[in-house]
Coordinates of C-alpha atoms in Angstrom, one line a residue:
M1 CA -14.3 37.9 9.5
E2 CA -18.1 38.3 8.9
K3 CA -17.4 40.8 6.1
F4 CA -14.6 38.9 4.5
W5 CA -15.6 35.1 4.3
T6 CA -18.9 35.7 1.9
P7 CA -20.5 32.6 0.6
E8 CA -18.7 33.5 -2.8
R9 CA -15.3 33.4 -1.2
M10 CA -15.7 29.8 0.3
A11 CA -17.1 28.9 -3.2
E12 CA -13.6 29.9 -4.4
A13 CA -11.7 28.1 -1.6
K14 CA -9.8 25.1 -2.9
P15 CA -7.7 22.0 -1.1
V16 CA -4.2 22.4 0.4
E17 CA -1.7 21.8 -2.5
E18 CA -0.8 18.6 -0.7
Q19 CA -4.2 17.1 -1.5
Q20 CA -4.4 18.8 -5.4
A21 CA -2.7 15.8 -6.8
R22 CA -5.7 13.4 -5.9
D23 CA -7.8 15.2 -8.1
A24 CA -5.8 14.3 -11.3
L25 CA -6.3 10.7 -10.1
A26 CA -9.8 10.9 -9.3
Q27 CA -10.6 12.6 -12.9
K28 CA -8.7 9.8 -14.4
E29 CA -10.4 7.1 -12.4
L30 CA -14.0 8.7 -13.2
D31 CA -12.5 8.6 -17.0
Q32 CA -11.9 5.1 -16.8
E33 CA -15.1 4.2 -15.5
A34 CA -16.7 6.4 -18.2
H35 CA -14.9 4.3 -20.7
Q36 CA -15.5 0.9 -19.1
S37 CA -11.9 0.3 -19.0
E38 CA -10.4 -2.3 -16.8
P39 CA -11.2 -1.6 -13.3
K40 CA -8.2 -0.8 -10.9
R41 CA -7.7 -2.4 -7.6
E42 CA -9.4 0.5 -5.5
R43 CA -12.6 0.3 -7.7
M44 CA -13.4 -3.2 -6.8
L45 CA -13.0 -2.5 -3.2
R46 CA -14.6 0.9 -2.2
S47 CA -17.9 1.7 -0.6
P48 CA -20.6 3.8 -2.2
S49 CA -20.8 7.5 -0.7
H50 CA -23.2 10.5 -1.2
T51 CA -23.8 14.0 -0.3
F52 CA -25.7 14.9 2.7
K53 CA -26.7 18.1 4.9
G54 CA -23.6 17.4 7.2
I55 CA -23.5 17.1 11.1
K56 CA -23.1 19.9 13.3
E57 CA -19.8 18.9 14.9
V58 CA -18.0 18.4 11.6
G59 CA -17.1 21.6 9.4
T60 CA -14.6 23.0 7.4
F61 CA -11.5 25.6 8.2
Y62 CA -11.0 28.6 5.8
W63 CA -8.1 30.7 5.3
A64 CA -6.7 33.4 3.0
R65 CA -3.1 33.3 2.1
K66 CA -1.6 36.3 0.3
A67 CA -0.7 35.3 -3.3
G68 CA 2.8 36.7 -2.9
N69 CA 4.5 40.6 -3.1
D70 CA 3.6 41.1 -6.7
F71 CA 0.0 40.9 -6.0
P72 CA -0.4 42.4 -2.6
D73 CA -4.2 42.5 -2.6
R74 CA -4.9 39.3 -4.0
Y75 CA -5.4 35.9 -1.8
D76 CA -5.3 32.3 -2.4
Y77 CA -8.5 30.7 -0.3
R78 CA -8.1 27.2 1.2
F79 CA -10.1 24.6 3.2
C80 CA -9.7 21.5 4.9
G81 CA -11.8 19.4 7.4
G82 CA -12.3 19.4 10.8
T83 CA -14.3 17.8 14.2
V84 CA -15.1 19.3 17.4
V85 CA -13.8 17.3 20.1
P86 CA -13.8 17.5 23.9
S87 CA -11.5 20.1 25.6
P88 CA -11.6 22.3 28.9
G89 CA -11.6 25.8 27.3
K90 CA -14.8 24.1 24.7
N91 CA -12.9 24.8 21.8
L92 CA -10.7 22.5 20.0
V93 CA -11.1 21.1 16.6
V94 CA -8.9 18.0 15.6
S95 CA -7.9 18.0 11.6
A96 CA -4.8 17.1 9.9
A97 CA -1.3 18.4 10.4
H98 CA -0.3 18.7 6.7
C99 CA -3.5 21.2 6.1
F100 CA -1.5 23.6 8.1
D101 CA 1.8 25.4 7.7
S102 CA 3.0 27.4 10.7
S103 CA 0.2 29.8 12.1
D104 CA 1.8 33.0 10.8
Q105 CA 1.4 32.1 7.5
N106 CA -2.1 31.9 7.7
E107 CA -4.5 34.9 7.7
N108 CA -8.2 35.2 8.3
M109 CA -8.7 31.7 9.6
I110 CA -12.0 30.2 10.7
F111 CA -13.7 27.2 11.3
V112 CA -17.5 26.8 10.2
P113 CA -19.3 23.9 11.5
K114 CA -21.9 22.2 9.3
H115 CA -20.7 24.0 6.3
S116 CA -22.9 23.6 2.8
S117 CA -23.3 25.2 -0.2
T118 CA -26.7 25.9 0.5
D119 CA -26.4 26.8 3.9
P120 CA -22.6 28.0 4.1
K121 CA -22.6 29.0 8.1
P122 CA -25.5 27.7 9.9
Y123 CA -23.7 28.0 13.1
G124 CA -21.8 30.9 12.4
M125 CA -17.9 31.1 12.2
F126 CA -15.3 30.8 14.9
P127 CA -11.8 32.5 14.4
I128 CA -8.6 30.7 14.7
K129 CA -6.1 32.7 16.4
K130 CA -2.5 32.9 15.2
G131 CA -0.2 30.5 17.1
S132 CA -3.0 28.2 18.2
I133 CA -2.4 25.4 16.0
V134 CA -0.7 22.3 17.9
K135 CA 0.8 19.2 16.1
D136 CA 3.8 17.1 16.7
P137 CA 7.0 19.8 16.4
G138 CA 8.6 17.7 13.6
Y139 CA 5.4 18.1 11.3
T140 CA 7.1 21.4 10.7
G141 CA 4.9 21.9 7.3
S142 CA 7.8 21.6 5.0
K143 CA 8.0 18.8 2.3
K144 CA 10.8 16.9 3.9
S145 CA 9.3 16.9 7.2
E146 CA 5.9 15.9 6.2
E147 CA 7.4 13.1 4.5
N148 CA 9.1 12.1 7.6
F149 CA 6.2 12.2 10.4
T150 CA 3.3 10.5 8.5
G151 CA 2.4 8.6 11.6
V152 CA 1.3 12.0 13.6
D153 CA -0.4 13.8 10.7
V154 CA -2.8 15.2 13.3
A155 CA -3.3 18.7 14.6
F156 CA -5.6 20.6 17.1
L157 CA -6.6 24.1 16.4
A158 CA -7.9 26.3 19.1
T159 CA -11.1 28.3 18.2
Q160 CA -12.1 31.6 19.5
P161 CA -15.9 32.2 20.5
R162 CA -17.8 33.5 17.7
G163 CA -19.2 37.0 17.5
D164 CA -21.7 37.0 20.1
G165 CA -19.6 35.5 22.8
K166 CA -20.4 31.8 22.7
K167 CA -17.8 28.9 22.7
L168 CA -17.7 26.3 19.8
E169 CA -18.5 23.3 21.9
D170 CA -21.4 24.8 23.6
V171 CA -23.0 25.7 20.1
V172 CA -22.4 22.2 18.3
G173 CA -21.3 20.1 21.1
S174 CA -18.4 17.6 20.4
I175 CA -17.5 13.9 19.6
P176 CA -14.9 12.2 21.8
M177 CA -11.8 11.0 21.1
G178 CA -10.6 7.1 20.9
F179 CA -7.0 6.1 21.3
S180 CA -5.6 2.5 20.5
T181 CA -8.9 1.1 19.5
G182 CA -8.0 -1.2 17.0
F183 CA -8.8 -1.4 13.7
K184 CA -12.2 -3.7 13.2
H185 CA -14.6 -1.2 13.5
T186 CA -17.6 0.1 10.9
M187 CA -16.7 3.7 10.0
H188 CA -18.7 6.8 9.1
V189 CA -16.4 8.7 7.1
I190 CA -17.1 12.7 6.6
G191 CA -15.2 14.7 3.8
Y192 CA -15.6 18.0 2.0
P193 CA -14.4 17.1 -1.8
Y194 CA -13.4 19.6 -4.3
L195 CA -13.3 18.0 -8.0
Y196 CA -12.8 20.3 -10.8
G197 CA -15.7 20.4 -13.1
N198 CA -17.2 16.9 -12.3
G199 CA -20.7 16.4 -12.2
N200 CA -20.6 13.5 -9.7
Y201 CA -19.4 15.9 -7.0
K202 CA -20.3 19.7 -7.1
P203 CA -16.8 22.0 -7.0
K204 CA -17.9 23.6 -3.9
Q205 CA -17.5 22.3 -0.3
D206 CA -20.8 20.2 0.3
P207 CA -20.6 17.4 3.0
L208 CA -19.9 13.7 1.9
S209 CA -20.9 10.8 3.7
C210 CA -19.6 7.1 3.5
T211 CA -20.2 3.9 5.8
T212 CA -17.4 1.4 5.6
P213 CA -15.2 -1.2 7.0
M214 CA -11.9 0.2 8.6
K215 CA -9.0 -2.3 8.1
K216 CA -5.1 -2.2 9.2
F217 CA -2.5 -0.9 6.6
T218 CA 1.1 -1.6 6.9
T219 CA 3.8 -0.2 4.6
A220 CA 7.3 0.3 4.4
N221 CA 8.8 3.6 3.3
A222 CA 8.2 4.3 -0.1
R223 CA 8.4 6.8 -2.9
D224 CA 5.4 8.4 -4.8
S225 CA 5.2 8.9 -8.4
K226 CA 6.9 12.3 -8.0
G227 CA 9.8 11.0 -6.4
R228 CA 9.1 12.2 -2.7
L229 CA 10.2 9.6 -0.1
W230 CA 7.4 8.9 2.6
R231 CA 7.9 7.3 6.0
G232 CA 6.1 4.0 6.3
G233 CA 4.0 2.5 9.3
T234 CA 1.0 1.4 10.5
F235 CA -2.0 3.5 9.3
S236 CA -5.9 3.2 9.4
E237 CA -7.3 2.5 5.8
V238 CA -10.8 3.0 4.4
H239 CA -11.9 2.7 0.7
C240 CA -14.9 5.3 0.1
D241 CA -15.7 6.6 -3.3
G242 CA -15.0 9.7 -4.6
Y243 CA -12.6 11.0 -1.3
V244 CA -10.8 13.2 -3.5
G245 CA -8.6 16.6 -2.7
G246 CA -10.4 18.6 0.3
T247 CA -11.5 15.6 2.3
S248 CA -8.2 16.1 4.5
G249 CA -8.9 16.4 8.0
G250 CA -12.2 14.8 7.8
P251 CA -13.1 12.6 10.6
F252 CA -13.2 8.6 10.6
I253 CA -16.1 8.4 13.4
I254 CA -17.0 4.9 14.9
A255 CA -20.2 4.1 13.6
G256 CA -23.0 1.4 14.4
S257 CA -24.0 0.1 17.8
E258 CA -20.6 1.6 19.4
S259 CA -20.5 4.7 21.0
P260 CA -19.4 7.4 18.5
K261 CA -15.7 8.4 18.6
V262 CA -13.0 10.2 16.3
I263 CA -10.4 7.6 15.8
G264 CA -8.8 8.8 12.7
V265 CA -8.8 11.8 10.0
T266 CA -7.8 11.7 6.5
G267 CA -4.4 12.3 6.4
G268 CA -1.1 9.9 7.1
W269 CA 0.1 8.0 4.4
M270 CA 0.8 10.3 1.3
T271 CA -1.5 13.0 3.3
G272 CA -4.3 10.8 3.0
G273 CA -3.7 8.6 -0.1
H274 CA -2.6 8.1 -3.8
S275 CA -6.1 7.4 -5.0
A276 CA -9.5 9.2 -5.0
N277 CA -10.9 6.0 -3.7
T278 CA -8.7 4.9 -0.7
S279 CA -7.9 7.3 2.3
Y280 CA -5.7 6.6 5.2
S281 CA -5.5 8.0 8.9
S282 CA -2.7 8.0 11.0
Y283 CA -3.4 5.5 13.7
F284 CA -4.8 7.3 16.9
D285 CA -2.3 5.6 19.3
N286 CA -0.3 7.2 22.6
D287 CA 1.8 9.5 20.4
V288 CA -1.7 11.1 18.9
K289 CA -3.1 11.3 22.7
R290 CA 0.2 13.1 23.7
I291 CA -0.5 15.8 21.2
Y292 CA -4.2 16.0 22.2
E293 CA -3.2 16.3 26.0
A294 CA -1.1 18.9 25.1
A295 CA -3.6 20.9 23.1
K296 CA -6.1 20.6 25.7
A297 CA -3.6 22.1 28.2
G298 CA -2.9 24.9 25.7
E299 CA 0.7 23.7 25.3
Q300 CA 2.8 22.5 22.5
P301 CA 3.9 18.9 22.7
V302 CA 7.1 17.1 23.0
G303 CA 8.2 16.2 19.9
I304 CA 8.4 12.4 18.6
K305 CA 11.8 11.1 18.5
L306 CA 12.0 8.7 14.9
P307 CA 15.2 6.8 13.7
P308 CA 16.7 8.3 10.5
L309 CA 14.5 7.8 7.5
I310 CA 15.8 4.8 5.3
D311 CA 15.2 5.2 1.9
S312 CA 14.0 2.6 -0.4
V313 CA 16.4 0.7 -2.8
L314 CA 13.0 -0.4 -4.7
P315 CA 12.2 1.8 -8.0
A316 CA 8.8 3.3 -8.6
A317 CA 5.6 1.5 -9.6
G318 CA 6.5 2.5 -13.4
T319 CA 9.4 0.4 -13.6
W320 CA 7.9 -2.2 -11.4
K321 CA 5.5 -2.8 -14.4
H322 CA 8.3 -4.1 -16.2
A323 CA 9.2 -6.8 -13.8
K324 CA 8.3 -10.0 -15.7
S325 CA 9.7 -12.6 -13.4
I326 CA 10.7 -12.6 -9.3
T327 CA 12.1 -15.2 -7.5
N328 CA 13.6 -15.5 -4.1
G329 CA 16.6 -16.7 -2.4
Y330 CA 20.0 -16.6 -0.8
F331 CA 21.9 -14.7 -3.3
A332 CA 23.6 -11.7 -1.7
L333 CA 26.8 -13.0 0.2
G334 CA 26.8 -10.3 2.7
S335 CA 23.7 -9.5 5.0
P336 CA 22.6 -6.3 7.0
V337 CA 21.1 -8.2 9.8
P338 CA 22.1 -11.2 12.0
E339 CA 19.8 -13.8 10.9
D340 CA 20.0 -13.8 6.9
R341 CA 17.0 -12.8 5.0
M342 CA 16.1 -13.8 1.2
D343 CA 17.0 -11.7 -1.6
M344 CA 14.7 -10.5 -4.5
F345 CA 16.2 -11.8 -8.0
V346 CA 14.4 -10.0 -10.7
K347 CA 14.0 -10.5 -14.4
W348 CA 13.0 -7.3 -16.3
S349 CA 11.5 -6.9 -19.6
D350 CA 14.6 -5.7 -21.0
G351 CA 16.5 -8.6 -20.0
E352 CA 18.3 -6.8 -17.1
L353 CA 18.6 -9.3 -14.1
T354 CA 18.9 -7.4 -10.8
I355 CA 19.0 -8.5 -7.1
Y356 CA 17.4 -6.6 -4.3
R357 CA 19.4 -7.7 -0.9
G358 CA 17.0 -8.7 2.0
A359 CA 17.2 -6.6 5.3
G360 CA 14.5 -7.1 7.5
G361 CA 11.8 -4.9 8.1
N362 CA 13.6 -2.4 10.3
K363 CA 15.8 -1.7 7.3
N364 CA 12.8 -1.6 4.7
Y365 CA 13.0 -5.4 3.8
F366 CA 15.5 -4.6 0.8
D367 CA 18.3 -2.5 1.3
K368 CA 20.6 -3.0 -1.5
E369 CA 20.7 -3.0 -5.2
F370 CA 23.2 -5.2 -7.4
K371 CA 23.0 -5.3 -11.2
V372 CA 23.8 -8.9 -12.0
K373 CA 23.3 -8.4 -15.7
G374 CA 22.4 -5.3 -18.1
A375 CA 19.8 -5.4 -20.6
N376 CA 20.3 -7.9 -22.9
A377 CA 18.5 -9.7 -26.0
L378 CA 19.2 -13.2 -24.9
W379 CA 17.4 -12.7 -21.2
R380 CA 14.7 -10.6 -22.7
D381 CA 13.4 -12.6 -25.4
H382 CA 14.4 -16.4 -24.5
A383 CA 14.5 -16.9 -20.7
E384 CA 11.1 -18.2 -20.3
Q385 CA 10.6 -19.5 -16.9
I386 CA 13.2 -18.7 -13.6
V387 CA 12.9 -20.4 -10.8
A388 CA 15.7 -20.3 -7.2
G389 CA 16.4 -23.2 -4.9
D390 CA 19.2 -24.9 -3.4
F391 CA 19.8 -27.4 -6.1
T392 CA 23.6 -28.2 -5.3
G393 CA 23.1 -28.3 -1.8
D394 CA 25.6 -25.8 -0.7
N395 CA 22.8 -23.4 1.3
G396 CA 23.3 -20.7 -1.1
S397 CA 20.9 -20.2 -3.8
D398 CA 21.0 -21.6 -7.6
L399 CA 18.9 -20.6 -10.7
I400 CA 16.8 -22.8 -13.1
V401 CA 16.1 -21.3 -16.2
R402 CA 13.8 -22.7 -19.1
W403 CA 14.5 -21.3 -22.4
S404 CA 12.1 -20.7 -25.5
D405 CA 13.9 -23.5 -27.2
G406 CA 13.2 -25.9 -24.3
E407 CA 16.9 -26.3 -22.8
V408 CA 16.6 -26.3 -19.1
T409 CA 19.6 -24.7 -17.4
L410 CA 21.1 -24.8 -13.9
Y411 CA 23.3 -22.1 -12.7
P412 CA 24.9 -22.6 -9.3
S413 CA 25.5 -20.3 -6.8
V414 CA 24.4 -17.4 -8.3
D415 CA 25.1 -13.9 -6.1
E416 CA 25.6 -10.5 -6.5
N417 CA 28.7 -10.9 -8.7
G418 CA 26.8 -12.9 -11.2
F419 CA 26.7 -16.4 -12.3
H420 CA 29.7 -19.2 -11.6
G421 CA 29.0 -21.9 -14.2
E422 CA 26.2 -23.7 -16.1
Y423 CA 24.9 -27.0 -16.3
Q424 CA 22.6 -28.3 -18.9
L425 CA 19.8 -30.5 -17.3
A426 CA 17.6 -30.7 -20.4
A427 CA 18.7 -29.9 -24.1
P428 CA 16.5 -28.1 -26.4
N429 CA 13.3 -29.8 -27.0
G430 CA 9.8 -29.6 -28.0
T431 CA 8.6 -31.0 -24.7
W432 CA 10.0 -28.7 -21.9
K433 CA 8.5 -25.4 -24.6
H434 CA 4.9 -26.4 -22.8
A435 CA 6.2 -25.9 -19.5
V436 CA 4.1 -22.8 -18.3
V437 CA 4.5 -22.0 -14.9
M438 CA 7.4 -23.4 -12.5
T439 CA 8.3 -23.1 -8.7
A440 CA 11.1 -25.0 -6.6
G441 CA 10.7 -26.3 -2.8
R442 CA 11.4 -28.7 -0.1
F443 CA 8.5 -31.3 -1.3
G444 CA 9.5 -34.3 0.5
G445 CA 12.7 -35.4 -1.4
N446 CA 15.4 -34.3 1.5
K447 CA 16.0 -31.4 3.6
W448 CA 17.1 -29.0 0.6
Q449 CA 15.1 -26.8 -1.5
D450 CA 15.6 -29.0 -4.9
D451 CA 12.3 -30.1 -5.8
L452 CA 10.9 -28.9 -9.0
V453 CA 6.8 -28.6 -9.5
V454 CA 6.0 -27.6 -13.4
R455 CA 2.7 -27.2 -14.8
W456 CA 2.5 -27.9 -18.4
S457 CA 0.2 -26.3 -21.3
D458 CA -2.3 -29.6 -21.3
G459 CA -3.1 -29.3 -17.4
E460 CA -0.3 -31.8 -16.3
V461 CA 1.5 -31.0 -13.0
T462 CA 4.6 -32.9 -12.6
L463 CA 7.1 -32.6 -9.6
Y464 CA 10.9 -33.7 -10.2
Q465 CA 12.4 -34.4 -6.6
N466 CA 16.2 -33.8 -5.8
T467 CA 16.8 -32.0 -9.1
G468 CA 20.3 -30.7 -9.7
N469 CA 21.9 -34.1 -8.0
D470 CA 24.4 -35.4 -10.5
K471 CA 23.5 -32.4 -12.6
K472 CA 20.2 -34.1 -13.6
L473 CA 16.4 -33.5 -13.3
G474 CA 15.1 -35.1 -10.5
S475 CA 13.1 -38.3 -10.3
E476 CA 9.7 -37.5 -12.0
I477 CA 6.2 -37.8 -10.1
K478 CA 3.2 -37.1 -12.3
V479 CA 0.9 -35.2 -9.8
V480 CA -1.9 -34.7 -12.1
S481 CA -2.2 -36.5 -15.5
P482 CA -3.0 -34.8 -18.8
G483 CA -6.6 -35.4 -19.7
T484 CA -8.0 -35.9 -16.8
S485 CA -10.8 -33.3 -15.1
E486 CA -7.8 -32.3 -12.7
A487 CA -5.7 -31.2 -15.6
G488 CA -8.8 -29.0 -17.0
T489 CA -8.8 -27.3 -13.7
W490 CA -5.2 -26.7 -13.4
K491 CA -4.8 -25.4 -16.7
H492 CA -6.3 -22.2 -14.9
S493 CA -3.2 -22.0 -12.6
A494 CA -1.9 -18.6 -13.5
Q495 CA 0.8 -18.3 -11.0
I496 CA 2.3 -20.9 -8.7
T497 CA 4.8 -20.5 -5.7
A498 CA 6.0 -22.4 -2.8
G499 CA 7.3 -21.7 0.9
D500 CA 7.0 -23.3 4.2
Y501 CA 3.5 -21.6 5.5
A502 CA 3.0 -24.2 8.1
G503 CA 6.1 -23.9 9.5
D504 CA 6.9 -27.7 9.9
D505 CA 9.7 -28.2 7.2
T506 CA 7.5 -30.0 4.4
W507 CA 7.1 -26.9 1.9
D508 CA 3.4 -25.8 0.8
L509 CA 2.4 -24.8 -2.6
V510 CA 0.4 -21.8 -3.4
V511 CA -1.6 -21.5 -6.5
R512 CA -3.1 -18.2 -7.9
W513 CA -6.1 -19.0 -10.3
S514 CA -7.2 -17.3 -13.7
D515 CA -10.1 -16.3 -11.5
G516 CA -8.4 -14.8 -9.0
E517 CA -8.7 -17.5 -6.4
L518 CA -5.9 -18.0 -4.4
T519 CA -5.2 -21.4 -2.7
H520 CA -2.8 -23.0 -0.1
Y521 CA -1.9 -26.7 -0.5
Q522 CA -0.5 -27.7 2.9
D523 CA 2.7 -30.3 3.1
F524 CA 2.6 -30.7 -0.7
T525 CA 4.6 -34.0 -1.7
G526 CA 3.1 -34.7 -5.3
T527 CA 1.8 -38.2 -4.0
G528 CA -1.1 -39.5 -2.3
S529 CA -3.9 -36.9 -1.0
S530 CA -2.5 -36.0 2.8
W531 CA -1.8 -32.4 1.3
G532 CA -4.5 -30.2 2.8
E533 CA -6.1 -27.8 0.6
H534 CA -7.1 -24.2 2.0
Q535 CA -9.0 -21.5 0.3
W536 CA -7.1 -18.2 1.0
K537 CA -9.1 -15.8 -1.1
A538 CA -12.4 -16.8 -3.1
P539 CA -12.6 -16.0 -6.8
N540 CA -12.3 -12.1 -7.2
S541 CA -11.4 -9.6 -9.4
L542 CA -8.5 -8.0 -7.3
W543 CA -6.1 -11.0 -7.5
K544 CA -6.5 -11.4 -11.2
H545 CA -4.3 -8.2 -11.1
A546 CA -1.6 -10.3 -9.5
L547 CA 0.7 -10.6 -12.1
V548 CA 3.9 -12.3 -10.4
V549 CA 3.3 -14.0 -6.8
S550 CA 6.7 -15.4 -5.4
G551 CA 7.4 -17.0 -1.8
G552 CA 10.3 -16.4 0.3
D553 CA 11.5 -15.4 3.9
F554 CA 11.7 -11.9 4.5
T555 CA 10.9 -11.2 8.2
D556 CA 12.1 -12.4 11.7
N557 CA 10.9 -16.0 11.9
P558 CA 13.0 -18.9 10.4
W559 CA 10.3 -19.8 7.8
S560 CA 9.6 -19.1 4.0
D561 CA 5.9 -17.7 4.9
D562 CA 6.3 -14.5 3.1
T563 CA 4.8 -13.5 -0.2
I564 CA 5.9 -10.6 -2.6
V565 CA 3.1 -9.8 -5.1
R566 CA 3.7 -7.6 -8.0
W567 CA 0.3 -6.1 -9.4
S568 CA -0.7 -4.9 -12.8
D569 CA -0.4 -1.3 -11.8
G570 CA 3.3 -1.5 -10.6
E571 CA 2.6 -1.7 -7.1
L572 CA 4.6 -4.3 -5.1
T573 CA 3.5 -5.8 -1.9
L574 CA 4.9 -8.1 0.6
Y575 CA 2.4 -10.4 2.8
S576 CA 4.3 -11.6 5.9
N577 CA 3.7 -14.9 8.2
G578 CA 1.1 -16.6 6.1
N579 CA -0.2 -20.0 7.4
A580 CA -3.3 -22.0 6.6
S581 CA -5.3 -19.5 7.5
G582 CA -4.4 -16.9 5.0
I583 CA -1.7 -15.4 3.2
G584 CA -0.5 -12.8 6.0
T585 CA 0.0 -9.2 7.0
E586 CA 0.1 -6.6 3.9
H587 CA 3.0 -4.5 3.6
Q588 CA 2.7 -2.1 0.5
L589 CA 6.4 -2.0 -0.7
V590 CA 6.0 0.3 -3.9
V591 CA 2.8 2.3 -4.2
P592 CA 0.9 1.8 -7.2
A593 CA 1.6 4.4 -10.6

């Protein structure tokens, strides 16, 4: 081992193939920064990082894999991070399961504590015996299996003593494991990045350090840019600058005043992330503890049992960049869940109209796609605003469309079979050409979702109560008059939507402003000053990229307190169970392009 693993061979090692896709993303992001292009979401959130000497409990694995039968003497060198953790044998290192195929494919595998390019093996090297990689049996190393078991992307490797007979933990110590510790911690994240030819991070495995808050990240099943399906779940998330390919298996260590504990390793969702600056870990819960206990006993754990992976019907982010309008309602006649969930009605940039049937969280929120109308010039070029509501009072959902010539049309009882009639609420006219944004809700007129809110180009805000009654626009209430200071403010409302976020039957208005602020107006009626204002998000760059915001009911409670957001990079996000305090829990339905 000492003769084989020279510093030159270590320097030639590359990240595991599953992580190399991040390198291209990292280079793209750095190129964008160099040209001062529009920042991506991750750029706005991340913490700074820096190279450092490392710590003795954290290091890298190295192994040599034969290049193939055609080149029997040629090897590919790989590496991944790891952390020494306590064990009776004083020999265990925790890493990410996706780093390792079955152990018989690995040759000359070693663990090197506190490796760096200037001091490659300060504590020597510790061989890994074949057959001593412990991970969930379902995480076999094949592409399909890795995609199915993102929640247990954790492996423990047993080392052998180094050349002088000393055991790993006796030489460098260990960091305790933490399980089910929650998400509100300050983390010390360590990784060994490899970025091809970039000046910011050397193309060697120097340790990188980042101190950052950890957050909870929940996502549904989703496909990545290559079309691979990933099982969703709840993960630990951090935002650190430059954690590119090679950082897999590196630890998330509780930092600050708390006792240090390893509560994550870079991996999990999409083997650690789809961006150079956002990293994930499988949440260290009882399933990870079960694997750890088996590793300490020198055994393989009993495999986790998961339900069949449900494919997402939602297309990839490249397609969602073309979603021009999203409105939610009860369109699909059937439902896969006992309590019906709202469906998502989408107008695409080519005029195609699509319904995605709501199905609840256990079925990935949407389980079926219906094409209501194919690509066409009429809806592509002339349907300017589309809102859903129960304007006919039949407990189904209808659509109101504002056309480019100012006509306003009601389509009753729209479903997966298409349209069933048409009523003209306003003939083509110059006034309605200035209706910039619209939404529908239950704002005090009656028990139906048939009140229409319109923000006009001059900042005026108007409420039409009981719209659709007698096939006409409802009673007009002027909420904000043109020419006032309020109207000047409302000119900056980029998106408006509605829902029952307070859960008291009078619906609330949600506004996304041009500066990224997000505001919740509770119990909006359009009159008086009884409706309360709550700032969900202060002005920020991130929410400037929320191009489509639409409220609805997609989760188990009976209120329309969930919000769908389509971002500028094609990401689609569901925020569930919002209230006066905030927009709710984030669920990533479609990963960014």
